mmCIF file of C-alpha atoms in Angstrom:
data_model
loop_
_atom_site.group_PDB
_atom_site.id
_atom_site.type_symbol
_atom_site.label_atom_id
_atom_site.label_comp_id
_atom_site.label_asym_id
_atom_site.label_seq_id
_atom_site.Cartn_x
_atom_site.Cartn_y
_atom_site.Cartn_z
ATOM 1 C CA MET A 6 1.907 -17.235 20.074
ATOM 2 C CA VAL A 7 4.788 -14.762 19.849
ATOM 3 C CA ASP A 8 5.951 -12.664 22.796
ATOM 4 C CA VAL A 9 8.207 -10.256 20.891
ATOM 5 C CA VAL A 10 8.041 -9.665 17.144
ATOM 6 C CA ARG A 11 11.576 -9.813 15.773
ATOM 7 C CA TRP A 12 11.606 -8.338 12.282
ATOM 8 C CA GLY A 13 13.821 -9.018 9.318
ATOM 9 C CA VAL A 14 13.787 -6.778 6.240
ATOM 10 C CA LEU A 15 14.188 -8.368 2.814
ATOM 11 C CA GLY A 16 15.986 -5.739 0.755
ATOM 12 C CA ALA A 17 17.811 -2.537 1.656
ATOM 13 C CA ALA A 18 14.899 -0.413 0.490
ATOM 14 C CA ARG A 19 14.448 3.305 1.027
ATOM 15 C CA ILE A 20 10.853 2.936 2.205
ATOM 16 C CA ALA A 21 12.002 0.579 4.958
ATOM 17 C CA GLU A 22 14.716 3.000 6.032
ATOM 18 C CA LYS A 23 12.626 6.162 5.909
ATOM 19 C CA ALA A 24 9.196 4.923 6.977
ATOM 20 C CA VAL A 25 8.705 1.339 8.145
ATOM 21 C CA ILE A 26 11.726 0.703 10.394
ATOM 22 C CA PRO A 27 11.245 4.032 12.224
ATOM 23 C CA ALA A 28 7.539 3.184 12.597
ATOM 24 C CA ILE A 29 8.299 -0.232 14.133
ATOM 25 C CA ARG A 30 10.562 1.418 16.684
ATOM 26 C CA ARG A 31 8.266 4.372 17.311
ATOM 27 C CA ALA A 32 5.190 2.191 17.803
ATOM 28 C CA GLY A 33 6.878 -0.432 19.962
ATOM 29 C CA ALA A 34 5.918 -3.052 17.374
ATOM 30 C CA GLY A 35 8.944 -5.259 18.006
ATOM 31 C CA ASP A 36 12.653 -5.273 17.239
ATOM 32 C CA VAL A 37 14.276 -4.975 13.813
ATOM 33 C CA VAL A 38 17.063 -7.551 14.078
ATOM 34 C CA ALA A 39 18.195 -8.386 10.529
ATOM 35 C CA VAL A 40 18.350 -7.131 6.951
ATOM 36 C CA SER A 41 19.301 -8.886 3.725
ATOM 37 C CA SER A 42 20.321 -7.572 0.326
ATOM 38 C CA ALA A 43 21.317 -9.404 -2.839
ATOM 39 C CA SER A 44 22.993 -6.217 -4.111
ATOM 40 C CA GLY A 45 25.653 -6.090 -1.403
ATOM 41 C CA ARG A 46 24.172 -3.172 0.529
ATOM 42 C CA ALA A 47 23.098 -5.020 3.671
ATOM 43 C CA GLN A 48 26.179 -4.356 5.802
ATOM 44 C CA ASP A 49 26.188 -0.593 5.290
ATOM 45 C CA TYR A 50 22.411 -0.489 5.708
ATOM 46 C CA ALA A 51 22.575 -2.432 8.973
ATOM 47 C CA GLN A 52 25.335 -0.235 10.384
ATOM 48 C CA ARG A 53 23.548 2.963 9.435
ATOM 49 C CA LEU A 54 20.251 1.838 10.980
ATOM 50 C CA ASP A 55 21.691 0.008 13.985
ATOM 51 C CA ILE A 56 20.432 -3.435 12.910
ATOM 52 C CA ALA A 57 22.287 -6.313 14.555
ATOM 53 C CA ARG A 58 22.640 -8.763 11.670
ATOM 54 C CA HIS A 59 23.008 -8.491 7.920
ATOM 55 C CA TYR A 60 22.905 -11.124 5.184
ATOM 56 C CA ALA A 61 24.050 -11.199 1.575
ATOM 57 C CA SER A 62 21.005 -13.237 0.512
ATOM 58 C CA HIS A 63 17.346 -13.359 1.464
ATOM 59 C CA GLU A 64 17.590 -17.126 1.946
ATOM 60 C CA GLU A 65 20.105 -16.592 4.759
ATOM 61 C CA LEU A 66 17.816 -14.181 6.534
ATOM 62 C CA LEU A 67 14.849 -16.548 6.232
ATOM 63 C CA ALA A 68 16.989 -19.270 7.838
ATOM 64 C CA ASP A 69 17.661 -17.059 10.880
ATOM 65 C CA PRO A 70 15.752 -18.657 13.791
ATOM 66 C CA GLN A 71 15.693 -15.343 15.679
ATOM 67 C CA VAL A 72 13.547 -13.719 12.977
ATOM 68 C CA ASN A 73 9.833 -14.460 13.310
ATOM 69 C CA ALA A 74 8.394 -11.788 10.956
ATOM 70 C CA VAL A 75 9.616 -10.114 7.787
ATOM 71 C CA TYR A 76 8.851 -6.955 5.893
ATOM 72 C CA VAL A 77 9.094 -7.338 2.104
ATOM 73 C CA PRO A 78 9.761 -4.126 0.099
ATOM 74 C CA LEU A 79 11.210 -5.820 -3.009
ATOM 75 C CA PRO A 80 10.218 -5.083 -6.652
ATOM 76 C CA ASN A 81 6.564 -5.866 -7.329
ATOM 77 C CA THR A 82 7.170 -9.057 -9.296
ATOM 78 C CA GLU A 83 9.179 -10.437 -6.360
ATOM 79 C CA HIS A 84 6.510 -9.880 -3.715
ATOM 80 C CA ALA A 85 4.582 -13.136 -4.047
ATOM 81 C CA ARG A 86 7.711 -15.232 -4.534
ATOM 82 C CA TRP A 87 9.442 -14.028 -1.393
ATOM 83 C CA THR A 88 6.262 -13.845 0.659
ATOM 84 C CA ILE A 89 5.703 -17.538 -0.048
ATOM 85 C CA ALA A 90 9.371 -18.320 0.682
ATOM 86 C CA ALA A 91 9.129 -16.499 4.013
ATOM 87 C CA VAL A 92 5.847 -18.177 4.912
ATOM 88 C CA GLU A 93 7.308 -21.604 4.150
ATOM 89 C CA ALA A 94 10.198 -20.702 6.466
ATOM 90 C CA GLY A 95 7.641 -20.087 9.218
ATOM 91 C CA LYS A 96 7.808 -16.284 9.146
ATOM 92 C CA HIS A 97 4.888 -13.881 9.347
ATOM 93 C CA VAL A 98 4.924 -11.407 6.444
ATOM 94 C CA LEU A 99 4.042 -7.756 5.978
ATOM 95 C CA CYS A 100 4.531 -7.208 2.241
ATOM 96 C CA GLU A 101 4.555 -3.923 0.364
ATOM 97 C CA LYS A 102 1.729 -3.184 -2.021
ATOM 98 C CA PRO A 103 0.793 -4.600 -4.430
ATOM 99 C CA ILE A 104 1.387 -7.891 -2.665
ATOM 100 C CA VAL A 105 0.727 -9.888 -5.851
ATOM 101 C CA GLN A 106 0.499 -9.546 -9.617
ATOM 102 C CA GLY A 107 -2.924 -11.123 -9.932
ATOM 103 C CA VAL A 108 -5.428 -13.385 -8.245
ATOM 104 C CA ALA A 109 -3.573 -16.622 -9.016
ATOM 105 C CA GLU A 110 -0.559 -15.376 -7.060
ATOM 106 C CA LEU A 111 -2.819 -14.307 -4.201
ATOM 107 C CA ASP A 112 -4.376 -17.777 -4.099
ATOM 108 C CA ALA A 113 -0.885 -19.255 -3.767
ATOM 109 C CA VAL A 114 0.133 -16.803 -1.030
ATOM 110 C CA GLU A 115 -3.014 -17.439 0.999
ATOM 111 C CA ALA A 116 -2.739 -21.211 0.628
ATOM 112 C CA ALA A 117 0.868 -21.147 1.837
ATOM 113 C CA ALA A 118 -0.047 -18.944 4.809
ATOM 114 C CA ARG A 119 -2.886 -21.258 5.839
ATOM 115 C CA GLN A 120 -0.615 -24.277 5.572
ATOM 116 C CA ALA A 121 2.081 -22.623 7.702
ATOM 117 C CA GLY A 122 -0.317 -21.038 10.183
ATOM 118 C CA VAL A 123 1.217 -17.558 9.872
ATOM 119 C CA GLN A 124 -0.096 -14.048 9.330
ATOM 120 C CA VAL A 125 0.281 -12.259 5.987
ATOM 121 C CA ALA A 126 -0.802 -8.675 5.291
ATOM 122 C CA GLU A 127 -0.428 -6.121 2.509
ATOM 123 C CA ALA A 128 1.281 -2.865 3.522
ATOM 124 C CA PHE A 129 -1.300 -0.280 2.437
ATOM 125 C CA MET A 130 -0.445 2.121 5.236
ATOM 126 C CA TYR A 131 -3.204 4.631 4.401
ATOM 127 C CA ARG A 132 -5.805 2.048 5.536
ATOM 128 C CA TYR A 133 -4.685 2.638 9.112
ATOM 129 C CA HIS A 134 -5.165 6.389 9.367
ATOM 130 C CA PRO A 135 -8.206 7.261 11.534
ATOM 131 C CA GLN A 136 -9.469 9.684 8.878
ATOM 132 C CA LEU A 137 -11.040 6.695 7.107
ATOM 133 C CA GLN A 138 -13.137 5.815 10.134
ATOM 134 C CA ARG A 139 -14.309 9.435 10.328
ATOM 135 C CA VAL A 140 -15.195 9.381 6.621
ATOM 136 C CA ARG A 141 -17.163 6.165 7.108
ATOM 137 C CA GLU A 142 -19.107 7.799 9.941
ATOM 138 C CA MET A 143 -19.877 10.791 7.714
ATOM 139 C CA LEU A 144 -21.106 8.598 4.870
ATOM 140 C CA ASP A 145 -23.189 6.384 7.151
ATOM 141 C CA GLY A 146 -24.620 9.494 8.792
ATOM 142 C CA GLY A 147 -25.778 10.860 5.438
ATOM 143 C CA GLU A 148 -23.678 14.026 5.612
ATOM 144 C CA ILE A 149 -23.379 14.168 1.802
ATOM 145 C CA GLY A 150 -26.479 12.142 1.000
ATOM 146 C CA GLU A 151 -26.155 9.156 -1.300
ATOM 147 C CA LEU A 152 -22.665 8.520 -2.672
ATOM 148 C CA VAL A 153 -22.847 9.126 -6.422
ATOM 149 C CA THR A 154 -19.302 9.239 -7.784
ATOM 150 C CA VAL A 155 -15.676 9.240 -6.659
ATOM 151 C CA GLU A 156 -12.714 11.039 -8.195
ATOM 152 C CA SER A 157 -9.287 9.996 -6.968
ATOM 153 C CA SER A 158 -5.773 10.818 -8.146
ATOM 154 C CA PHE A 159 -2.202 9.982 -7.236
ATOM 155 C CA HIS A 160 0.584 11.717 -9.169
ATOM 156 C CA PHE A 161 4.220 12.629 -8.745
ATOM 157 C CA VAL A 162 7.183 13.366 -10.996
ATOM 158 C CA GLN A 163 9.410 10.296 -11.347
ATOM 159 C CA ALA A 164 12.983 11.007 -12.409
ATOM 160 C CA ARG A 165 14.072 9.175 -15.554
ATOM 161 C CA THR A 166 17.419 7.602 -14.710
ATOM 162 C CA GLU A 167 19.790 4.983 -16.063
ATOM 163 C CA PRO A 168 19.486 2.203 -15.158
ATOM 164 C CA LEU A 169 15.746 2.620 -15.030
ATOM 165 C CA ASP A 170 14.078 2.874 -11.643
ATOM 166 C CA ILE A 171 12.039 -0.249 -10.922
ATOM 167 C CA ARG A 172 8.866 1.867 -11.160
ATOM 168 C CA LEU A 173 9.578 2.294 -14.865
ATOM 169 C CA ARG A 174 10.321 -1.359 -15.563
ATOM 170 C CA ARG A 175 7.339 -3.309 -16.815
ATOM 171 C CA ASP A 176 9.239 -6.596 -16.352
ATOM 172 C CA LEU A 177 9.426 -5.880 -12.605
ATOM 173 C CA GLY A 178 5.756 -4.976 -12.265
ATOM 174 C CA GLY A 179 6.320 -1.249 -12.602
ATOM 175 C CA GLY A 180 3.907 1.246 -14.066
ATOM 176 C CA ALA A 181 1.940 4.077 -12.517
ATOM 177 C CA HIS A 182 -1.104 1.878 -11.888
ATOM 178 C CA ASN A 183 0.885 -0.655 -9.852
ATOM 179 C CA ASP A 184 3.019 1.836 -7.958
ATOM 180 C CA ILE A 185 0.531 4.564 -7.042
ATOM 181 C CA GLY A 186 -2.726 3.902 -8.917
ATOM 182 C CA CYS A 187 -3.208 0.958 -6.593
ATOM 183 C CA TYR A 188 -4.108 3.433 -3.821
ATOM 184 C CA PRO A 189 -7.216 4.863 -5.525
ATOM 185 C CA VAL A 190 -8.164 1.322 -6.571
ATOM 186 C CA ASP A 191 -7.853 0.133 -2.978
ATOM 187 C CA LEU A 192 -9.824 3.122 -1.713
ATOM 188 C CA LEU A 193 -12.707 2.340 -4.061
ATOM 189 C CA GLY A 194 -12.695 -1.266 -2.898
ATOM 190 C CA TRP A 195 -12.846 -0.038 0.690
ATOM 191 C CA LEU A 196 -15.615 2.474 0.007
ATOM 192 C CA THR A 197 -17.859 0.102 -1.940
ATOM 193 C CA GLY A 198 -16.945 -3.317 -0.582
ATOM 194 C CA ALA A 199 -16.928 -4.543 -4.183
ATOM 195 C CA GLU A 200 -14.985 -4.974 -7.386
ATOM 196 C CA PRO A 201 -16.059 -2.829 -10.341
ATOM 197 C CA ASP A 202 -18.882 -4.108 -12.526
ATOM 198 C CA ASP A 203 -17.588 -2.120 -15.509
ATOM 199 C CA LEU A 204 -14.046 -0.944 -16.154
ATOM 200 C CA GLY A 205 -12.365 1.079 -18.887
ATOM 201 C CA VAL A 206 -8.681 2.042 -19.061
ATOM 202 C CA VAL A 207 -6.533 4.403 -21.091
ATOM 203 C CA ALA A 208 -2.760 4.373 -20.631
ATOM 204 C CA GLN A 209 0.334 6.122 -21.930
ATOM 205 C CA VAL A 210 3.193 3.707 -22.647
ATOM 206 C CA GLU A 211 6.272 5.560 -23.816
ATOM 207 C CA GLU A 212 7.979 2.692 -25.626
ATOM 208 C CA PRO A 213 7.128 -0.871 -26.695
ATOM 209 C CA GLY A 214 7.413 -3.194 -23.726
ATOM 210 C CA GLY A 215 7.765 -0.254 -21.345
ATOM 211 C CA ALA A 216 5.734 0.520 -18.270
ATOM 212 C CA ALA A 217 2.634 2.706 -18.342
ATOM 213 C CA THR A 218 3.527 6.178 -17.076
ATOM 214 C CA ARG A 219 -0.017 7.626 -17.151
ATOM 215 C CA VAL A 220 -3.142 5.614 -16.464
ATOM 216 C CA SER A 221 -6.769 6.694 -16.167
ATOM 217 C CA VAL A 222 -9.632 4.403 -15.183
ATOM 218 C CA ALA A 223 -13.385 4.851 -15.502
ATOM 219 C CA ALA A 224 -15.349 2.349 -13.441
ATOM 220 C CA ARG A 225 -18.776 1.524 -12.030
ATOM 221 C CA TYR A 226 -19.265 -0.146 -8.664
ATOM 222 C CA GLY A 227 -22.968 -0.913 -8.513
ATOM 223 C CA THR A 228 -24.572 2.525 -8.713
ATOM 224 C CA VAL A 229 -21.350 4.393 -7.829
ATOM 225 C CA THR A 230 -19.206 5.632 -10.726
ATOM 226 C CA ALA A 231 -15.530 6.463 -10.381
ATOM 227 C CA ASN A 232 -12.673 8.134 -12.224
ATOM 228 C CA LEU A 233 -9.170 7.216 -11.088
ATOM 229 C CA HIS A 234 -5.976 8.820 -12.381
ATOM 230 C CA CYS A 235 -2.266 8.287 -11.765
ATOM 231 C CA SER A 236 0.984 9.298 -13.424
ATOM 232 C CA PHE A 237 4.734 9.622 -13.029
ATOM 233 C CA ASP A 238 4.982 13.044 -14.665
ATOM 234 C CA ALA A 239 2.542 15.394 -12.927
ATOM 235 C CA ALA A 240 2.869 17.570 -9.854
ATOM 236 C CA PHE A 241 2.291 15.723 -6.581
ATOM 237 C CA ARG A 242 -1.317 15.005 -5.763
ATOM 238 C CA ALA A 243 -2.740 12.209 -3.645
ATOM 239 C CA GLU A 244 -6.394 12.918 -3.023
ATOM 240 C CA ALA A 245 -9.997 11.831 -3.377
ATOM 241 C CA ARG A 246 -13.384 13.520 -3.772
ATOM 242 C CA LEU A 247 -16.490 11.664 -2.682
ATOM 243 C CA ILE A 248 -19.396 13.359 -4.426
ATOM 244 C CA GLY A 249 -22.838 12.740 -3.032
ATOM 245 C CA SER A 250 -26.386 13.805 -3.720
ATOM 246 C CA ALA A 251 -26.193 16.487 -1.005
ATOM 247 C CA GLY A 252 -22.520 17.455 -0.857
ATOM 248 C CA THR A 253 -18.883 16.503 -1.297
ATOM 249 C CA ILE A 254 -16.151 15.164 0.952
ATOM 250 C CA HIS A 255 -12.693 16.200 -0.253
ATOM 251 C CA LEU A 256 -9.752 14.232 1.145
ATOM 252 C CA PRO A 257 -6.555 16.072 0.121
ATOM 253 C CA ASP A 258 -4.320 13.889 2.329
ATOM 254 C CA VAL A 259 -6.060 10.544 2.032
ATOM 255 C CA PHE A 260 -2.986 8.518 1.012
ATOM 256 C CA ARG A 261 -0.031 10.522 2.341
ATOM 257 C CA ALA A 262 -1.078 12.106 5.604
ATOM 258 C CA ASP A 263 2.448 11.291 6.797
ATOM 259 C CA GLN A 264 3.656 14.214 4.672
ATOM 260 C CA ARG A 265 1.698 16.524 6.992
ATOM 261 C CA GLU A 266 3.014 14.899 10.180
ATOM 262 C CA GLY A 267 -0.050 12.687 10.284
ATOM 263 C CA ARG A 268 -2.620 15.484 10.128
ATOM 264 C CA ALA A 269 -5.252 14.678 7.501
ATOM 265 C CA ARG A 270 -7.839 17.204 6.361
ATOM 266 C CA ILE A 271 -11.432 16.264 5.631
ATOM 267 C CA VAL A 272 -13.204 19.043 3.750
ATOM 268 C CA VAL A 273 -17.007 18.893 3.624
ATOM 269 C CA GLU A 274 -18.775 21.081 1.062
ATOM 270 C CA ARG A 275 -22.556 21.485 0.765
ATOM 271 C CA ASP A 276 -24.479 23.944 -1.389
ATOM 272 C CA GLY A 277 -25.493 27.048 0.506
ATOM 273 C CA GLU A 278 -23.391 26.175 3.557
ATOM 274 C CA GLU A 279 -19.978 27.230 4.755
ATOM 275 C CA THR A 280 -17.220 24.736 3.977
ATOM 276 C CA ALA A 281 -16.289 22.663 7.036
ATOM 277 C CA VAL A 282 -12.739 21.401 7.579
ATOM 278 C CA VAL A 283 -12.075 18.600 10.036
ATOM 279 C CA GLU A 284 -8.480 17.681 10.865
ATOM 280 C CA VAL A 285 -7.763 14.145 12.023
ATOM 281 C CA GLU A 286 -4.402 13.178 13.495
ATOM 282 C CA GLY A 287 -2.889 9.746 13.182
ATOM 283 C CA ASP A 288 0.262 7.719 12.575
ATOM 284 C CA GLN A 289 -0.595 5.498 9.616
ATOM 285 C CA TYR A 290 2.768 3.711 9.414
ATOM 286 C CA GLY A 291 2.959 3.273 13.181
ATOM 287 C CA THR A 292 -0.571 1.936 13.412
ATOM 288 C CA GLU A 293 0.009 -0.375 10.450
ATOM 289 C CA VAL A 294 3.010 -2.109 12.022
ATOM 290 C CA ALA A 295 1.448 -2.123 15.494
ATOM 291 C CA ARG A 296 -1.713 -3.816 14.200
ATOM 292 C CA PHE A 297 0.328 -6.378 12.301
ATOM 293 C CA ALA A 298 2.510 -7.071 15.341
ATOM 294 C CA GLU A 299 -0.639 -7.643 17.388
ATOM 295 C CA ARG A 300 -1.882 -10.129 14.797
ATOM 296 C CA VAL A 301 1.451 -11.940 15.020
ATOM 297 C CA ARG A 302 1.396 -12.001 18.820
ATOM 298 C CA THR A 303 -2.183 -13.247 19.063
ATOM 299 C CA GLY A 304 -2.462 -15.320 15.894
ATOM 300 C CA THR A 305 -5.632 -13.422 14.996
ATOM 301 C CA PRO A 306 -6.359 -12.919 11.262
ATOM 302 C CA ASP A 307 -8.133 -9.898 9.784
ATOM 303 C CA PRO A 308 -10.650 -11.226 7.241
ATOM 304 C CA GLU A 309 -11.894 -7.753 6.217
ATOM 305 C CA ASP A 310 -8.354 -6.666 5.404
ATOM 306 C CA ALA A 311 -7.777 -9.871 3.434
ATOM 307 C CA ALA A 312 -11.014 -9.371 1.493
ATOM 308 C CA LEU A 313 -9.984 -5.827 0.543
ATOM 309 C CA THR A 314 -6.590 -7.087 -0.631
ATOM 310 C CA ARG A 315 -8.369 -9.611 -2.861
ATOM 311 C CA ARG A 316 -10.653 -6.957 -4.377
ATOM 312 C CA THR A 317 -7.671 -4.729 -5.093
ATOM 313 C CA ALA A 318 -5.602 -7.544 -6.607
ATOM 314 C CA ALA A 319 -8.433 -8.581 -8.914
ATOM 315 C CA THR A 320 -9.100 -5.013 -10.055
ATOM 316 C CA LEU A 321 -5.414 -4.209 -10.621
ATOM 317 C CA GLU A 322 -5.076 -7.352 -12.705
ATOM 318 C CA ARG A 323 -7.913 -6.189 -14.945
ATOM 319 C CA ILE A 324 -6.392 -2.705 -15.226
ATOM 320 C CA THR A 325 -2.996 -4.134 -16.188
ATOM 321 C CA GLN A 326 -4.536 -6.301 -18.890
ATOM 322 C CA LEU A 327 -6.404 -3.357 -20.394
ATOM 323 C CA ALA A 328 -3.479 -0.934 -20.046
ATOM 324 C CA TYR A 329 -1.218 -3.169 -22.105
ATOM 325 C CA ALA A 330 -3.820 -4.552 -24.489
#
């Protein structure tokens, strides 16, 4: 058991600075005590964010006995490697999505975590916003009848810079499907509790060996069909529409409610009735780190969360194979 979660951050990443470290402090989910960076940015990062210790390598941070949990926001292809390294050092791990590049890597991560007796979780922060529980209640209550199809999109305009941002580097696990398309994929896995039975993919790859910048997926989960879209060159959109036999639930803030100070809108539309808008407040980053800290303190796993991570990893692996076929 752990009394106080003492966090280390592997990599001087913007998402840690802007979202996760503030959430840990805001939620009382432990202390951020160390940061490491192989690019030489750790000292400045630590001073700017008032972090006590900084290291020039991730190995040094993992050897710090005062650190008992780490957050991993490294490039996608480095997630499994450093998650396993942290686990073998006895650290609990909250790793950015996608935690792995395929099921084989996930098998290795889970085996290492079992052997070490530590907690590992994938940082899909949207899973922790209470809007999802409200949506589940609506679906179970038959508010839109039988779920027929789902449309979900995540887009934003990614600047093309030199050297290329890691999102645009296929060799680092970049690509729209891995960076943002993973959210609609994860949502479908949550909604259906399944992997798709059928899957088709079209992708735009701008140059040979480059990352996919636009990806669209058509899928069938049992009787539910789905269309998922993502890109790095369209105006921001991060939404889902759940279309049922008696109405539609539109979720315009399903993935990034944090951009509206945690206020997520649920829009229910039924023929012949006035549109109903429900607003649900929540702190998805704060709840994410608080739930993980509680798992660390109590040693209690979350098998439903782990099962969803496995469904998402398997589906993303199939999408990647088809996108680059």
